[in-house]
Amino acid sequence: MAGYTPDLAAAIRRIAWHDAGPTRPEPENYGLDKALKHWLGLPANIPIALQMHHGAEIIVRKYLHTLANPAPVMVFRKAFKDFYAKYNKQAFVIGLPYVHYRRARNITTLPTAAGTLAFPCQSIRQVACEFDLNAYADTLLSLPAAFHPVAVCMYWHDLVCGKHEPFLRRGIPVYTAGHIYDENFVANFYDILRNFRFGTSNLSISTSTILALEMDMPFFVMGDPIMFHSNGNDKNVPAGRYDERAYARENACPITAGFVDMFQREGVPQSVAEIVPTQPMKAMATLVHGCDEPLDVMEIRGLVFAAYFCFTPAGRHVRDFVLQQPDVLHNNRYEKIFEGHDLALSFCRCVTQYPELHYLAETQGR
């Protein structure tokens, strides 16, 4: 497979290593902070001291931990910004960083792409996804020849739980983009996806649906209905069992409520013509990922940079020092003064490269 080393045993070991480590800041989930900073032209080592959503969501709901945190939140589309405004929560639309990553690198399906990549509905520790794995694997194998070879891209938690075994027993290759804390998650995801012509899932709509459609990849849904079982440890999902499709319909925002039914489970497609993305599907993907909204890169860059020196001690320290001794910026003197101090160097390089950030540091520092 081009661009990706399919060593599943090594990937599972890497997942275990990440899972045993400390909890990471929310913006680092799936390496989205890395993708965002690359798009903004900011140094990789400047932390994002803000909250950030991490999925392509059709459900607009009240995240209690987000409301409890005083830091502003970065969201991917305007519906979330409007929703948080009801709670006097400051939110900024940035678009989905996955899409920024793909477009910045012009990632497309490879000329050698073939077959179908399946994304089985994923479980997390708090909410289990219940369906017959063996039946789903058999359904994938029953696809017509035009859809073969078939492979599966599994979520890290499902790998830890051994849910990949039914696929391996049937000779279906299993890949993974990695743990939620893996900074290479986005890169791995696209390295896997671009090797296939089609995408599929048994989940009505998910991040993988949006990302495949955004890349002009046909995507279809098939498989038996899914039940969610919440153990009550996720404060945003009360304990109980939920029909996946009904839950999505009931909790979607008014704009996206109809999206769930765009992908009907009508058995196995018999031809490629049946799964060509419709214009409403493409419009849905565009709305959900938010990257075609009129995003102001300069404003978002300033937001991330200002949060660094407003909300972190290290950021405040270097800002105050530089503002009190502005001559350190003349003729790149900071390169010698801050040699070996990467964050201080990054701050100085940013305010030198982007004049608006220098002004922002001055005004926020008063």
Protein backbone atom coordinates (compact mmCIF):
# COMPACT_ATOMS: atom_id res chain seq x y z
CA MET A 1 0.00 0.00 0.00
CA ALA A 2 1.46 3.34 -1.08
CA GLY A 3 2.32 5.77 1.70
CA TYR A 4 1.34 3.53 4.59
CA THR A 5 3.05 0.59 6.27
CA PRO A 6 0.30 -1.89 7.14
CA ASP A 7 2.00 -3.45 10.17
CA LEU A 8 -1.05 -4.06 12.34
CA ALA A 9 0.90 -5.63 15.20
CA ALA A 10 3.16 -2.58 15.43
CA ALA A 11 0.16 -0.25 15.19
CA ILE A 12 -1.54 -2.02 18.11
CA ARG A 13 1.64 -1.73 20.19
CA ARG A 14 1.81 1.98 19.37
CA ILE A 15 -1.84 2.35 20.42
CA ALA A 16 -1.09 0.64 23.74
CA TRP A 17 1.83 3.00 24.32
CA HIS A 18 -0.30 6.09 23.73
CA ASP A 19 -3.16 4.69 25.79
CA ALA A 20 -0.92 4.13 28.80
CA GLY A 21 0.30 7.73 28.72
CA PRO A 22 -1.10 10.90 30.28
CA THR A 23 -4.24 12.64 29.06
CA ARG A 24 -3.48 15.16 26.31
CA PRO A 25 -5.02 18.62 25.82
CA GLU A 26 -8.18 18.45 23.73
CA PRO A 27 -6.76 20.20 20.62
CA GLU A 28 -4.12 17.47 20.34
CA ASN A 29 -6.75 14.78 19.73
CA TYR A 30 -6.05 13.03 16.42
CA GLY A 31 -3.14 15.41 15.78
CA LEU A 32 -5.60 18.11 14.70
CA ASP A 33 -3.53 20.82 16.38
CA LYS A 34 -0.62 19.88 14.14
CA ALA A 35 -2.78 20.07 11.01
CA LEU A 36 -4.30 23.38 12.09
CA LYS A 37 -0.96 25.05 12.84
CA HIS A 38 0.46 23.94 9.49
CA TRP A 39 -2.51 25.54 7.71
CA LEU A 40 -2.10 28.73 9.73
CA GLY A 41 1.66 28.92 9.17
CA LEU A 42 2.41 28.74 12.89
CA PRO A 43 5.34 26.84 14.47
CA ALA A 44 4.47 23.31 15.52
CA ASN A 45 5.69 23.85 19.09
CA ILE A 46 3.32 26.71 19.96
CA PRO A 47 0.55 25.09 22.03
CA ILE A 48 -3.10 25.67 21.23
CA ALA A 49 -4.45 26.99 24.53
CA LEU A 50 -8.07 26.79 23.39
CA GLN A 51 -10.79 24.19 23.25
CA MET A 52 -11.50 22.50 19.93
CA HIS A 53 -14.10 20.12 18.55
CA HIS A 54 -12.57 17.11 16.81
CA GLY A 55 -15.24 15.47 14.65
CA ALA A 56 -17.41 16.28 11.64
CA GLU A 57 -20.67 16.44 13.55
CA ILE A 58 -24.29 16.73 12.42
CA ILE A 59 -25.47 16.69 16.03
CA VAL A 60 -25.34 20.08 17.74
CA ARG A 61 -25.50 19.51 21.47
CA LYS A 62 -24.41 21.04 24.74
CA TYR A 63 -20.96 19.76 25.73
CA LEU A 64 -20.84 20.32 29.47
CA HIS A 65 -17.04 20.24 29.72
CA THR A 66 -16.80 22.87 26.97
CA LEU A 67 -19.20 25.22 28.72
CA ALA A 68 -17.40 24.75 32.05
CA ASN A 69 -14.03 25.72 30.56
CA PRO A 70 -13.50 29.52 30.34
CA ALA A 71 -11.32 29.30 27.22
CA PRO A 72 -12.97 30.02 23.85
CA VAL A 73 -13.79 27.03 21.66
CA MET A 74 -12.90 26.45 18.01
CA VAL A 75 -15.72 24.85 16.03
CA PHE A 76 -15.97 23.66 12.46
CA ARG A 77 -19.17 25.33 11.25
CA LYS A 78 -21.38 28.29 12.02
CA ALA A 79 -24.22 26.27 13.58
CA PHE A 80 -21.99 25.49 16.55
CA LYS A 81 -20.93 29.11 16.95
CA ASP A 82 -24.57 30.19 17.00
CA PHE A 83 -25.40 27.41 19.46
CA TYR A 84 -22.69 28.42 21.93
CA ALA A 85 -23.78 32.06 21.70
CA LYS A 86 -26.97 31.05 23.54
CA TYR A 87 -24.76 30.20 26.53
CA ASN A 88 -22.56 33.31 26.18
CA LYS A 89 -19.72 31.02 25.13
CA GLN A 90 -17.17 32.52 22.74
CA ALA A 91 -16.70 30.31 19.68
CA PHE A 92 -14.75 30.69 16.44
CA VAL A 93 -15.32 28.87 13.16
CA ILE A 94 -12.12 27.34 11.78
CA GLY A 95 -13.32 24.56 9.46
CA LEU A 96 -12.36 20.91 9.87
CA PRO A 97 -8.54 20.63 10.14
CA TYR A 98 -8.56 17.27 8.31
CA VAL A 99 -9.74 19.08 5.19
CA HIS A 100 -7.21 21.88 5.59
CA TYR A 101 -4.51 19.19 5.83
CA ARG A 102 -5.68 17.40 2.67
CA ARG A 103 -6.04 20.55 0.60
CA ALA A 104 -2.71 22.01 1.69
CA ARG A 105 -1.00 18.85 0.42
CA ASN A 106 -3.29 18.23 -2.55
CA ILE A 107 -4.00 14.67 -1.43
CA THR A 108 -6.25 12.76 -3.83
CA THR A 109 -7.00 9.12 -4.56
CA LEU A 110 -4.02 7.44 -6.18
CA PRO A 111 -4.07 6.35 -9.84
CA THR A 112 -3.61 2.80 -8.52
CA ALA A 113 -6.54 3.08 -6.08
CA ALA A 114 -8.83 0.06 -6.04
CA GLY A 115 -11.49 -1.56 -3.92
CA THR A 116 -13.47 -0.49 -0.88
CA LEU A 117 -12.37 0.73 2.54
CA ALA A 118 -14.90 0.08 5.32
CA PHE A 119 -15.21 2.08 8.52
CA PRO A 120 -17.15 -0.04 11.03
CA CYS A 121 -19.09 1.95 13.61
CA GLN A 122 -16.67 2.74 16.42
CA SER A 123 -16.97 2.32 20.17
CA ILE A 124 -15.47 4.43 22.91
CA ARG A 125 -15.05 3.54 26.57
CA GLN A 126 -18.29 5.24 27.54
CA VAL A 127 -20.48 4.25 24.58
CA ALA A 128 -20.40 0.80 22.99
CA CYS A 129 -21.48 0.27 19.41
CA GLU A 130 -23.46 -2.98 19.14
CA PHE A 131 -23.77 -4.93 15.89
CA ASP A 132 -22.86 -8.36 14.53
CA LEU A 133 -19.20 -8.12 13.44
CA ASN A 134 -19.26 -11.49 11.70
CA ALA A 135 -22.34 -10.58 9.68
CA TYR A 136 -20.82 -7.23 8.72
CA ALA A 137 -17.59 -8.90 7.56
CA ASP A 138 -19.62 -11.33 5.45
CA THR A 139 -21.57 -8.43 3.94
CA LEU A 140 -18.32 -6.78 2.86
CA LEU A 141 -17.19 -9.98 1.17
CA SER A 142 -20.55 -10.21 -0.64
CA LEU A 143 -19.92 -6.97 -2.53
CA PRO A 144 -19.67 -7.39 -6.33
CA ALA A 145 -16.23 -7.77 -7.92
CA ALA A 146 -16.08 -4.08 -8.89
CA PHE A 147 -15.87 -3.20 -5.18
CA HIS A 148 -13.02 -5.58 -4.36
CA PRO A 149 -10.57 -5.87 -2.74
CA VAL A 150 -12.20 -4.88 0.54
CA ALA A 151 -10.35 -3.73 3.66
CA VAL A 152 -11.28 -2.29 7.04
CA CYS A 153 -10.03 0.81 8.87
CA MET A 154 -10.75 0.33 12.57
CA TYR A 155 -10.88 2.73 15.47
CA TRP A 156 -8.16 2.23 18.08
CA HIS A 157 -10.51 1.29 20.94
CA ASP A 158 -12.12 -1.45 18.86
CA LEU A 159 -8.68 -2.89 18.09
CA VAL A 160 -7.87 -2.96 21.81
CA CYS A 161 -11.13 -4.87 22.34
CA GLY A 162 -10.24 -7.43 19.65
CA LYS A 163 -13.05 -6.48 17.29
CA HIS A 164 -10.74 -6.80 14.30
CA GLU A 165 -10.48 -10.58 14.63
CA PRO A 166 -13.63 -11.48 12.61
CA PHE A 167 -12.23 -9.56 9.65
CA LEU A 168 -8.77 -11.10 9.84
CA ARG A 169 -10.26 -14.60 10.05
CA ARG A 170 -11.93 -13.95 6.71
CA GLY A 171 -8.76 -12.62 5.10
CA ILE A 172 -9.90 -8.99 5.13
CA PRO A 173 -6.95 -6.63 5.75
CA VAL A 174 -7.29 -4.36 8.78
CA TYR A 175 -5.71 -0.92 9.03
CA THR A 176 -5.85 1.85 11.62
CA ALA A 177 -4.97 5.54 11.69
CA GLY A 178 -3.89 5.12 15.30
CA HIS A 179 -4.74 6.22 18.81
CA ILE A 180 -6.64 9.42 19.56
CA TYR A 181 -3.35 10.88 20.91
CA ASP A 182 -1.26 9.90 17.88
CA GLU A 183 0.01 13.10 16.25
CA ASN A 184 0.23 11.22 12.93
CA PHE A 185 -3.46 10.25 12.93
CA VAL A 186 -4.53 12.64 10.15
CA ALA A 187 -1.56 11.72 7.95
CA ASN A 188 -2.20 8.01 8.51
CA PHE A 189 -5.90 8.42 7.74
CA TYR A 190 -5.29 9.94 4.32
CA ASP A 191 -2.39 7.60 3.56
CA ILE A 192 -4.86 4.73 3.97
CA LEU A 193 -7.91 6.33 2.34
CA ARG A 194 -6.21 7.42 -0.90
CA ASN A 195 -5.44 3.80 -1.80
CA PHE A 196 -9.15 2.98 -2.30
CA ARG A 197 -11.84 3.94 -4.82
CA PHE A 198 -14.82 3.64 -2.50
CA GLY A 199 -15.68 4.11 1.15
CA THR A 200 -18.41 2.47 3.20
CA SER A 201 -19.69 2.17 6.75
CA ASN A 202 -22.58 0.70 8.71
CA LEU A 203 -22.96 4.04 10.52
CA SER A 204 -25.47 6.49 9.03
CA ILE A 205 -23.04 9.39 8.87
CA SER A 206 -19.62 9.98 10.41
CA THR A 207 -16.38 11.91 10.01
CA SER A 208 -15.16 9.33 7.50
CA THR A 209 -18.30 9.91 5.40
CA ILE A 210 -17.61 13.64 5.22
CA LEU A 211 -13.90 13.26 4.52
CA ALA A 212 -14.41 10.71 1.75
CA LEU A 213 -17.06 12.82 0.02
CA GLU A 214 -14.93 15.95 0.36
CA MET A 215 -12.21 14.06 -1.54
CA ASP A 216 -14.75 13.10 -4.26
CA MET A 217 -14.78 9.48 -3.15
CA PRO A 218 -18.11 7.62 -3.51
CA PHE A 219 -19.37 6.55 -0.09
CA PHE A 220 -22.24 4.23 0.80
CA VAL A 221 -23.87 2.78 3.91
CA MET A 222 -24.80 -0.87 4.35
CA GLY A 223 -25.21 -3.32 7.19
CA ASP A 224 -27.72 -4.14 9.89
CA PRO A 225 -29.07 -1.44 12.25
CA ILE A 226 -26.77 -0.39 15.09
CA MET A 227 -27.50 0.13 18.77
CA PHE A 228 -25.52 2.45 21.03
CA HIS A 229 -25.12 1.41 24.67
CA SER A 230 -24.05 4.25 26.97
CA ASN A 231 -22.75 3.30 30.42
CA GLY A 232 -23.52 6.79 31.69
CA ASN A 233 -19.89 7.86 32.13
CA ASP A 234 -20.16 10.29 29.22
CA LYS A 235 -21.99 13.30 30.66
CA ASN A 236 -23.21 14.21 27.19
CA VAL A 237 -24.91 10.84 26.55
CA PRO A 238 -27.26 9.58 29.30
CA ALA A 239 -27.07 5.90 30.25
CA GLY A 240 -29.20 3.64 28.09
CA ARG A 241 -29.51 1.95 24.71
CA TYR A 242 -30.22 3.98 21.59
CA ASP A 243 -31.03 3.16 18.00
CA GLU A 244 -28.19 4.83 16.11
CA ARG A 245 -30.23 6.24 13.25
CA ALA A 246 -33.08 7.47 15.49
CA TYR A 247 -30.59 9.08 17.89
CA ALA A 248 -28.93 10.96 15.03
CA ARG A 249 -32.27 12.17 13.65
CA GLU A 250 -33.53 13.35 17.03
CA ASN A 251 -30.35 15.21 17.99
CA ALA A 252 -29.30 16.73 14.67
CA CYS A 253 -29.58 20.48 14.25
CA PRO A 254 -32.46 21.68 11.99
CA ILE A 255 -30.12 22.18 9.03
CA THR A 256 -28.66 18.67 9.14
CA ALA A 257 -31.68 16.67 10.35
CA GLY A 258 -32.33 15.29 6.86
CA PHE A 259 -28.76 14.18 6.23
CA VAL A 260 -29.18 10.90 8.09
CA ASP A 261 -31.61 9.59 5.49
CA MET A 262 -29.42 10.43 2.50
CA PHE A 263 -27.62 7.12 3.01
CA GLN A 264 -30.25 4.38 3.12
CA ARG A 265 -29.43 0.81 4.10
CA GLU A 266 -30.90 -0.94 1.09
CA GLY A 267 -28.68 -3.99 0.95
CA VAL A 268 -25.50 -4.50 -1.01
CA PRO A 269 -25.02 -2.19 -4.03
CA GLN A 270 -24.88 -4.12 -7.28
CA SER A 271 -23.05 -1.55 -9.38
CA VAL A 272 -20.77 1.45 -9.00
CA ALA A 273 -23.44 3.62 -10.63
CA GLU A 274 -25.63 3.14 -7.54
CA ILE A 275 -23.19 4.91 -5.23
CA VAL A 276 -22.18 7.96 -7.25
CA PRO A 277 -22.42 10.89 -4.79
CA THR A 278 -25.45 13.09 -5.39
CA GLN A 279 -25.29 16.87 -5.33
CA PRO A 280 -27.17 16.99 -1.99
CA MET A 281 -24.59 14.61 -0.50
CA LYS A 282 -21.74 16.84 -1.66
CA ALA A 283 -23.52 19.92 -0.35
CA MET A 284 -24.03 18.18 2.97
CA ALA A 285 -20.33 17.36 3.25
CA THR A 286 -19.42 20.96 2.41
CA LEU A 287 -21.77 22.31 5.06
CA VAL A 288 -20.53 19.95 7.76
CA HIS A 289 -16.77 20.34 7.24
CA GLY A 290 -17.06 24.13 7.10
CA CYS A 291 -13.86 24.73 5.13
CA ASP A 292 -15.63 26.51 2.28
CA GLU A 293 -17.09 29.14 4.59
CA PRO A 294 -15.39 32.58 4.39
CA LEU A 295 -12.69 31.75 6.92
CA ASP A 296 -10.24 34.50 7.89
CA VAL A 297 -6.84 32.81 8.20
CA MET A 298 -5.25 35.94 9.66
CA GLU A 299 -7.95 36.18 12.33
CA ILE A 300 -7.69 32.49 13.27
CA ARG A 301 -3.89 32.70 13.37
CA GLY A 302 -4.18 35.69 15.70
CA LEU A 303 -6.67 33.85 17.90
CA VAL A 304 -4.39 30.84 18.37
CA PHE A 305 -1.33 33.01 18.91
CA ALA A 306 -3.08 35.34 21.39
CA ALA A 307 -4.37 32.38 23.38
CA TYR A 308 -0.80 31.14 23.73
CA PHE A 309 0.46 34.30 25.44
CA CYS A 310 -2.81 35.05 27.26
CA PHE A 311 -3.52 31.64 28.77
CA THR A 312 -0.07 30.05 29.30
CA PRO A 313 2.67 31.19 31.73
CA ALA A 314 5.40 30.47 29.18
CA GLY A 315 3.65 32.58 26.57
CA ARG A 316 3.10 35.49 28.95
CA HIS A 317 6.74 35.37 30.05
CA VAL A 318 8.23 35.67 26.57
CA ARG A 319 5.64 38.25 25.48
CA ASP A 320 6.37 40.50 28.46
CA PHE A 321 10.13 40.19 27.99
CA VAL A 322 10.00 41.06 24.29
CA LEU A 323 7.60 43.97 24.77
CA GLN A 324 9.81 45.44 27.49
CA GLN A 325 12.93 45.06 25.32
CA PRO A 326 11.70 45.42 21.72
CA ASP A 327 15.23 45.79 20.37
CA VAL A 328 15.64 42.00 20.68
CA LEU A 329 13.62 41.78 17.45
CA HIS A 330 15.99 44.05 15.50
CA ASN A 331 18.22 42.29 12.99
CA ASN A 332 17.13 38.92 14.33
CA ARG A 333 18.99 39.42 17.63
CA TYR A 334 16.53 37.02 19.24
CA GLU A 335 18.15 34.11 17.42
CA LYS A 336 21.24 34.49 19.62
CA ILE A 337 19.47 35.66 22.79
CA PHE A 338 17.00 32.77 22.83
CA GLU A 339 19.24 30.07 21.36
CA GLY A 340 18.06 26.74 22.74
CA HIS A 341 14.71 28.16 23.92
CA ASP A 342 12.39 26.98 21.18
CA LEU A 343 9.14 28.58 22.37
CA ALA A 344 10.77 32.00 22.77
CA LEU A 345 12.30 31.69 19.31
CA SER A 346 8.93 30.69 17.86
CA PHE A 347 7.26 33.71 19.45
CA CYS A 348 9.84 36.10 18.01
CA ARG A 349 9.76 34.51 14.58
CA CYS A 350 5.97 34.78 14.50
CA VAL A 351 5.79 38.47 15.42
CA THR A 352 8.56 39.16 12.89
CA GLN A 353 6.91 37.20 10.08
CA TYR A 354 3.35 38.38 10.76
CA PRO A 355 3.17 42.10 11.69
CA GLU A 356 -0.43 41.72 12.82
CA LEU A 357 0.73 39.30 15.54
CA HIS A 358 3.22 41.89 16.82
CA TYR A 359 0.40 44.41 17.11
CA LEU A 360 -1.78 41.81 18.80
CA ALA A 361 0.93 41.04 21.36
CA GLU A 362 1.30 44.74 22.13
CA THR A 363 -2.40 45.42 22.56
CA GLN A 364 -3.09 42.25 24.55
CA GLY A 365 -0.04 42.91 26.72
CA ARG A 366 -1.19 46.29 28.00
